Amino acid sequence: MTAYEKVKAARDPARPTATDYINSIFTAFTEMHGDRRFSDDAAVVTGLALLGSMPVTVIGLEKGHDIKERVARNFGCAHPEGYRKALRQMKLAEKFRRPVVCFVDTAGAYCGIGAEERGQAQAIAENLYEMSALKTPIVSVFIGEGGSGGALGLAVADEVWMTENAVYSVISPEGCASILWKDPARVADAAECLKLTASDLYSLGVIDRILLETGGESVVFSTLKVLLARKLRALCAVDPAELTEKRYDRFRAFGNFLTL
């Protein structure tokens, strides 16, 4: 598949969403609502769950399944209160020593006037800052689109994984083509240049694991459940100070290349 074909696959309405992953991998999920400042954002689903016998905090950017649900969830484009709701749960996870699992699937944070008035950029920036020093393990899994800061607001993690047809980019291929060439028809060229596929990002060291999608959704869910349990147990055994130091070093290393 070409890069743009993978973009279209990541946007496929038939792809499983964050709630599908949550309901298939975890048990006893109890959803938590509201950011205690403004309102509840349906684009962000978060709560407590069990991964086997391990208590975890789960957070997902949810697009919805049919058009009615997609509209209600703002097509997975979170408002500031969504990121603040997620951060509130992450801070509680830190307090009670629960690991955090994030599922990312969004074209980007909502860019409407109301979101800007309520501090969209500040909300995302606060998540980046707090997640970088959160003293509990974090694993983020990209399951569809990973658009710009809207995705990064849930992706400052100890490990970042992607399903093989997910994408992760600073801008959409359409936006990139319009800016670089003033020609949105060159979207396929932009997708190739952006290096947004899982294989591209793995080779660059931006992500740590690619989850194959062959075998169907049930295979993906069961495989991910085993991998998450194994990785979170390993991360929980790491001293919190060492954990945050490694997380910091992981992101500081991006873009560093040795030339002779």
mmCIF file of C-alpha atoms in Angstrom:
data_model
loop_
_atom_site.group_PDB
_atom_site.id
_atom_site.type_symbol
_atom_site.label_atom_id
_atom_site.label_comp_id
_atom_site.label_asym_id
_atom_site.label_seq_id
_atom_site.Cartn_x
_atom_site.Cartn_y
_atom_site.Cartn_z
ATOM 1 C CA MET A 1 0.000 0.000 0.000
ATOM 2 C CA THR A 2 1.125 3.543 -0.730
ATOM 3 C CA ALA A 3 1.272 6.125 2.036
ATOM 4 C CA TYR A 4 -1.963 7.752 0.902
ATOM 5 C CA GLU A 5 -3.699 4.397 0.651
ATOM 6 C CA LYS A 6 -2.793 3.893 4.302
ATOM 7 C CA VAL A 7 -4.217 7.320 5.109
ATOM 8 C CA LYS A 8 -7.502 6.259 3.528
ATOM 9 C CA ALA A 9 -7.383 2.953 5.407
ATOM 10 C CA ALA A 10 -6.802 4.816 8.695
ATOM 11 C CA ARG A 11 -9.892 6.939 7.960
ATOM 12 C CA ASP A 12 -12.104 3.998 7.009
ATOM 13 C CA PRO A 13 -15.404 4.349 8.942
ATOM 14 C CA ALA A 14 -15.470 0.573 9.369
ATOM 15 C CA ARG A 15 -12.258 0.514 11.416
ATOM 16 C CA PRO A 16 -12.662 -0.363 15.103
ATOM 17 C CA THR A 17 -12.713 2.718 17.316
ATOM 18 C CA ALA A 18 -11.309 3.378 20.771
ATOM 19 C CA THR A 19 -14.413 2.037 22.505
ATOM 20 C CA ASP A 20 -14.157 -1.197 20.496
ATOM 21 C CA TYR A 21 -10.598 -1.665 21.754
ATOM 22 C CA ILE A 22 -11.554 -0.785 25.325
ATOM 23 C CA ASN A 23 -14.530 -3.136 25.430
ATOM 24 C CA SER A 24 -12.600 -6.004 23.798
ATOM 25 C CA ILE A 25 -9.346 -5.791 25.774
ATOM 26 C CA PHE A 26 -10.401 -4.644 29.256
ATOM 27 C CA THR A 27 -13.029 -5.715 31.747
ATOM 28 C CA ALA A 28 -15.016 -3.818 34.375
ATOM 29 C CA PHE A 29 -14.611 -0.530 32.493
ATOM 30 C CA THR A 30 -16.150 2.355 34.429
ATOM 31 C CA GLU A 31 -16.303 5.595 32.470
ATOM 32 C CA MET A 32 -15.499 8.890 34.183
ATOM 33 C CA HIS A 33 -16.890 12.190 32.959
ATOM 34 C CA GLY A 34 -16.071 15.886 33.012
ATOM 35 C CA ASP A 35 -13.008 18.072 33.481
ATOM 36 C CA ARG A 36 -14.336 19.867 36.607
ATOM 37 C CA ARG A 37 -13.892 23.192 34.802
ATOM 38 C CA PHE A 38 -16.343 23.399 31.913
ATOM 39 C CA SER A 39 -18.119 20.261 30.691
ATOM 40 C CA ASP A 40 -17.800 16.678 29.507
ATOM 41 C CA ASP A 41 -16.280 16.098 26.052
ATOM 42 C CA ALA A 42 -17.720 13.037 24.323
ATOM 43 C CA ALA A 43 -14.724 12.898 21.946
ATOM 44 C CA VAL A 44 -12.612 11.631 24.853
ATOM 45 C CA VAL A 45 -13.594 8.402 26.596
ATOM 46 C CA THR A 46 -11.768 7.687 29.838
ATOM 47 C CA GLY A 47 -12.172 5.633 32.967
ATOM 48 C CA LEU A 48 -10.994 2.761 35.123
ATOM 49 C CA ALA A 49 -10.694 -0.824 33.942
ATOM 50 C CA LEU A 50 -8.983 -4.134 34.537
ATOM 51 C CA LEU A 51 -6.370 -5.625 32.231
ATOM 52 C CA GLY A 52 -6.535 -9.161 33.514
ATOM 53 C CA SER A 53 -6.178 -8.494 37.231
ATOM 54 C CA MET A 54 -4.252 -5.243 36.789
ATOM 55 C CA PRO A 55 -6.132 -1.968 37.464
ATOM 56 C CA VAL A 56 -5.447 0.572 34.722
ATOM 57 C CA THR A 57 -6.622 3.972 33.552
ATOM 58 C CA VAL A 58 -7.812 3.921 29.952
ATOM 59 C CA ILE A 59 -8.175 6.967 27.697
ATOM 60 C CA GLY A 60 -9.371 6.997 24.095
ATOM 61 C CA LEU A 61 -10.100 9.535 21.381
ATOM 62 C CA GLU A 62 -13.409 8.240 20.054
ATOM 63 C CA LYS A 63 -14.752 9.032 16.551
ATOM 64 C CA GLY A 64 -17.993 7.096 16.839
ATOM 65 C CA HIS A 65 -19.531 4.450 14.585
ATOM 66 C CA ASP A 66 -22.573 5.839 12.753
ATOM 67 C CA ILE A 67 -23.200 9.412 11.678
ATOM 68 C CA LYS A 68 -25.339 10.235 14.734
ATOM 69 C CA GLU A 69 -22.612 9.081 17.135
ATOM 70 C CA ARG A 70 -19.877 10.730 15.080
ATOM 71 C CA VAL A 71 -21.633 14.074 15.322
ATOM 72 C CA ALA A 72 -22.148 13.613 19.071
ATOM 73 C CA ARG A 73 -18.445 12.812 19.501
ATOM 74 C CA ASN A 74 -17.363 15.637 17.188
ATOM 75 C CA PHE A 75 -15.721 13.068 14.883
ATOM 76 C CA GLY A 76 -13.022 12.405 17.488
ATOM 77 C CA CYS A 77 -11.781 16.004 17.502
ATOM 78 C CA ALA A 78 -11.423 16.871 21.171
ATOM 79 C CA HIS A 79 -12.116 20.207 22.839
ATOM 80 C CA PRO A 80 -9.918 21.606 25.635
ATOM 81 C CA GLU A 81 -12.193 20.028 28.234
ATOM 82 C CA GLY A 82 -11.475 16.633 26.663
ATOM 83 C CA TYR A 83 -7.738 16.984 27.177
ATOM 84 C CA ARG A 84 -8.306 18.313 30.701
ATOM 85 C CA LYS A 85 -10.586 15.365 31.462
ATOM 86 C CA ALA A 86 -7.867 13.009 30.254
ATOM 87 C CA LEU A 87 -5.228 14.765 32.347
ATOM 88 C CA ARG A 88 -7.430 14.629 35.448
ATOM 89 C CA GLN A 89 -7.620 10.859 35.088
ATOM 90 C CA MET A 90 -3.875 10.581 34.434
ATOM 91 C CA LYS A 91 -3.093 12.485 37.630
ATOM 92 C CA LEU A 92 -5.405 10.182 39.566
ATOM 93 C CA ALA A 93 -3.674 7.205 37.975
ATOM 94 C CA GLU A 94 -0.357 8.577 39.192
ATOM 95 C CA LYS A 95 -1.755 9.065 42.701
ATOM 96 C CA PHE A 96 -3.046 5.498 42.923
ATOM 97 C CA ARG A 97 -0.144 3.975 40.965
ATOM 98 C CA ARG A 98 -2.197 2.742 38.034
ATOM 99 C CA PRO A 99 -0.607 2.512 34.560
ATOM 100 C CA VAL A 100 -2.216 4.488 31.734
ATOM 101 C CA VAL A 101 -3.206 3.186 28.293
ATOM 102 C CA CYS A 102 -4.183 5.689 25.579
ATOM 103 C CA PHE A 103 -5.885 4.921 22.262
ATOM 104 C CA VAL A 104 -5.362 7.633 19.650
ATOM 105 C CA ASP A 105 -7.618 8.132 16.638
ATOM 106 C CA THR A 106 -8.225 11.735 15.608
ATOM 107 C CA ALA A 107 -7.789 14.011 12.627
ATOM 108 C CA GLY A 108 -6.675 16.646 15.140
ATOM 109 C CA ALA A 109 -7.867 18.732 18.053
ATOM 110 C CA TYR A 110 -11.006 20.764 17.374
ATOM 111 C CA CYS A 111 -10.078 24.189 16.005
ATOM 112 C CA GLY A 112 -13.374 26.017 16.463
ATOM 113 C CA ILE A 113 -13.702 29.452 18.046
ATOM 114 C CA GLY A 114 -15.117 28.068 21.294
ATOM 115 C CA ALA A 115 -12.198 25.665 21.684
ATOM 116 C CA GLU A 116 -9.721 28.476 21.141
ATOM 117 C CA GLU A 117 -11.556 30.698 23.612
ATOM 118 C CA ARG A 118 -11.338 27.956 26.247
ATOM 119 C CA GLY A 119 -7.585 27.484 25.753
ATOM 120 C CA GLN A 120 -7.098 24.608 23.312
ATOM 121 C CA ALA A 121 -3.362 25.165 22.881
ATOM 122 C CA GLN A 122 -2.833 25.551 26.619
ATOM 123 C CA ALA A 123 -4.763 22.348 27.359
ATOM 124 C CA ILE A 124 -2.644 20.325 24.926
ATOM 125 C CA ALA A 125 0.577 21.934 26.138
ATOM 126 C CA GLU A 126 -0.324 21.145 29.738
ATOM 127 C CA ASN A 127 -0.853 17.495 28.792
ATOM 128 C CA LEU A 128 2.561 17.342 27.133
ATOM 129 C CA TYR A 129 4.195 18.894 30.179
ATOM 130 C CA GLU A 130 2.426 16.731 32.744
ATOM 131 C CA MET A 131 2.726 13.471 30.813
ATOM 132 C CA SER A 132 6.466 13.940 30.415
ATOM 133 C CA ALA A 133 6.852 13.737 34.202
ATOM 134 C CA LEU A 134 3.951 11.465 35.155
ATOM 135 C CA LYS A 135 5.261 8.927 37.663
ATOM 136 C CA THR A 136 3.344 5.968 36.325
ATOM 137 C CA PRO A 137 3.747 3.938 33.102
ATOM 138 C CA ILE A 138 2.072 5.186 29.917
ATOM 139 C CA VAL A 139 1.574 3.280 26.667
ATOM 140 C CA SER A 140 -0.129 5.019 23.731
ATOM 141 C CA VAL A 141 -1.539 3.037 20.804
ATOM 142 C CA PHE A 142 -2.419 4.675 17.484
ATOM 143 C CA ILE A 143 -5.381 2.797 16.029
ATOM 144 C CA GLY A 144 -6.339 5.083 13.123
ATOM 145 C CA GLU A 145 -5.506 8.703 12.432
ATOM 146 C CA GLY A 146 -2.921 10.531 14.504
ATOM 147 C CA GLY A 147 -3.276 14.169 13.608
ATOM 148 C CA SER A 148 -0.925 16.867 14.880
ATOM 149 C CA GLY A 149 -1.089 18.152 18.470
ATOM 150 C CA GLY A 150 -4.507 16.597 18.908
ATOM 151 C CA ALA A 151 -2.828 13.198 18.813
ATOM 152 C CA LEU A 152 0.353 14.234 20.607
ATOM 153 C CA GLY A 153 -1.732 15.405 23.570
ATOM 154 C CA LEU A 154 -2.193 11.722 24.462
ATOM 155 C CA ALA A 155 1.087 10.366 23.105
ATOM 156 C CA VAL A 156 3.902 11.476 25.429
ATOM 157 C CA ALA A 157 4.365 7.909 26.581
ATOM 158 C CA ASP A 158 6.997 5.395 27.623
ATOM 159 C CA GLU A 159 6.156 3.441 24.477
ATOM 160 C CA VAL A 160 4.130 4.400 21.409
ATOM 161 C CA TRP A 161 2.645 1.644 19.243
ATOM 162 C CA MET A 162 0.745 1.760 15.957
ATOM 163 C CA THR A 163 -1.473 -0.626 14.082
ATOM 164 C CA GLU A 164 0.020 -1.247 10.647
ATOM 165 C CA ASN A 165 -2.530 0.890 8.768
ATOM 166 C CA ALA A 166 -2.586 3.781 11.238
ATOM 167 C CA VAL A 167 -0.901 7.108 10.460
ATOM 168 C CA TYR A 168 0.730 9.818 12.589
ATOM 169 C CA SER A 169 1.652 13.226 11.218
ATOM 170 C CA VAL A 170 2.074 16.891 12.061
ATOM 171 C CA ILE A 171 -0.454 17.798 9.338
ATOM 172 C CA SER A 172 -2.910 16.077 7.033
ATOM 173 C CA PRO A 173 -1.661 15.253 3.514
ATOM 174 C CA GLU A 174 -4.357 17.554 2.115
ATOM 175 C CA GLY A 175 -3.172 20.471 4.251
ATOM 176 C CA CYS A 176 0.458 19.756 3.427
ATOM 177 C CA ALA A 177 -0.209 19.678 -0.329
ATOM 178 C CA SER A 178 -2.121 22.954 -0.131
ATOM 179 C CA ILE A 179 0.717 24.673 1.739
ATOM 180 C CA LEU A 180 3.712 23.285 -0.162
ATOM 181 C CA TRP A 181 2.377 23.213 -3.715
ATOM 182 C CA LYS A 182 -0.867 25.225 -3.512
ATOM 183 C CA ASP A 183 -2.391 22.138 -5.076
ATOM 184 C CA PRO A 184 -4.520 19.772 -2.954
ATOM 185 C CA ALA A 185 -4.497 17.304 -5.869
ATOM 186 C CA ARG A 186 -0.911 16.412 -4.893
ATOM 187 C CA VAL A 187 -2.137 14.780 -1.705
ATOM 188 C CA ALA A 188 -0.466 11.442 -2.530
ATOM 189 C CA ASP A 189 2.915 13.162 -2.946
ATOM 190 C CA ALA A 190 2.441 14.928 0.369
ATOM 191 C CA ALA A 191 1.615 11.666 2.126
ATOM 192 C CA GLU A 192 4.863 10.129 0.880
ATOM 193 C CA CYS A 193 6.904 13.151 1.981
ATOM 194 C CA LEU A 194 5.391 13.271 5.463
ATOM 195 C CA LYS A 195 6.665 9.782 6.431
ATOM 196 C CA LEU A 196 3.443 9.192 8.323
ATOM 197 C CA THR A 197 3.060 5.412 8.052
ATOM 198 C CA ALA A 198 3.828 2.974 10.840
ATOM 199 C CA SER A 199 6.799 1.507 8.954
ATOM 200 C CA ASP A 200 8.246 4.991 8.308
ATOM 201 C CA LEU A 201 7.881 6.034 11.924
ATOM 202 C CA TYR A 202 9.290 2.775 13.241
ATOM 203 C CA SER A 203 12.396 3.179 11.085
ATOM 204 C CA LEU A 204 12.801 6.731 12.413
ATOM 205 C CA GLY A 205 12.478 5.591 16.036
ATOM 206 C CA VAL A 206 9.319 7.605 16.668
ATOM 207 C CA ILE A 207 7.282 4.506 17.542
ATOM 208 C CA ASP A 208 8.303 1.297 19.269
ATOM 209 C CA ARG A 209 6.034 -1.396 17.849
ATOM 210 C CA ILE A 210 3.860 -2.106 14.802
ATOM 211 C CA LEU A 211 0.742 -4.185 15.419
ATOM 212 C CA LEU A 212 -0.191 -6.293 12.401
ATOM 213 C CA GLU A 213 -3.820 -6.152 11.324
ATOM 214 C CA THR A 214 -3.916 -9.468 9.500
ATOM 215 C CA GLY A 215 -6.317 -12.004 10.943
ATOM 216 C CA GLY A 216 -9.114 -9.582 11.720
ATOM 217 C CA GLU A 217 -10.141 -7.452 14.671
ATOM 218 C CA SER A 218 -10.381 -10.299 17.179
ATOM 219 C CA VAL A 219 -6.772 -11.277 16.536
ATOM 220 C CA VAL A 220 -5.614 -7.679 16.886
ATOM 221 C CA PHE A 221 -7.515 -7.294 20.176
ATOM 222 C CA SER A 222 -6.245 -10.549 21.674
ATOM 223 C CA THR A 223 -2.651 -9.888 20.600
ATOM 224 C CA LEU A 224 -2.705 -6.353 21.952
ATOM 225 C CA LYS A 225 -4.157 -7.518 25.260
ATOM 226 C CA VAL A 226 -1.222 -9.896 25.795
ATOM 227 C CA LEU A 227 1.378 -7.337 24.692
ATOM 228 C CA LEU A 228 -0.051 -4.576 26.876
ATOM 229 C CA ALA A 229 -0.155 -6.778 29.967
ATOM 230 C CA ARG A 230 3.441 -7.865 29.419
ATOM 231 C CA LYS A 231 4.746 -4.348 28.761
ATOM 232 C CA LEU A 232 2.868 -2.697 31.639
ATOM 233 C CA ARG A 233 4.098 -5.307 34.115
ATOM 234 C CA ALA A 234 7.665 -4.583 32.985
ATOM 235 C CA LEU A 235 7.198 -0.808 33.208
ATOM 236 C CA CYS A 236 5.583 -1.023 36.642
ATOM 237 C CA ALA A 237 8.758 -2.679 37.909
ATOM 238 C CA VAL A 238 10.840 0.363 36.938
ATOM 239 C CA ASP A 239 11.556 3.012 39.567
ATOM 240 C CA PRO A 240 9.353 6.088 38.878
ATOM 241 C CA ALA A 241 12.338 8.442 38.705
ATOM 242 C CA GLU A 242 14.049 6.211 36.164
ATOM 243 C CA LEU A 243 10.797 5.831 34.242
ATOM 244 C CA THR A 244 10.310 9.578 33.782
ATOM 245 C CA GLU A 245 13.991 10.094 32.949
ATOM 246 C CA LYS A 246 13.827 7.486 30.184
ATOM 247 C CA ARG A 247 10.595 9.003 28.863
ATOM 248 C CA TYR A 248 12.231 12.432 28.749
ATOM 249 C CA ASP A 249 15.324 11.087 27.004
ATOM 250 C CA ARG A 250 13.155 9.228 24.494
ATOM 251 C CA PHE A 251 11.564 12.417 23.205
ATOM 252 C CA ARG A 252 14.721 14.536 23.440
ATOM 253 C CA ALA A 253 16.439 12.079 21.106
ATOM 254 C CA PHE A 254 14.000 12.703 18.250
ATOM 255 C CA GLY A 255 15.669 14.408 15.321
ATOM 256 C CA ASN A 256 19.237 13.699 16.490
ATOM 257 C CA PHE A 257 21.415 12.178 13.784
ATOM 258 C CA LEU A 258 25.118 11.438 13.763
ATOM 259 C CA THR A 259 26.962 12.595 10.656
ATOM 260 C CA LEU A 260 30.612 11.903 9.919
#
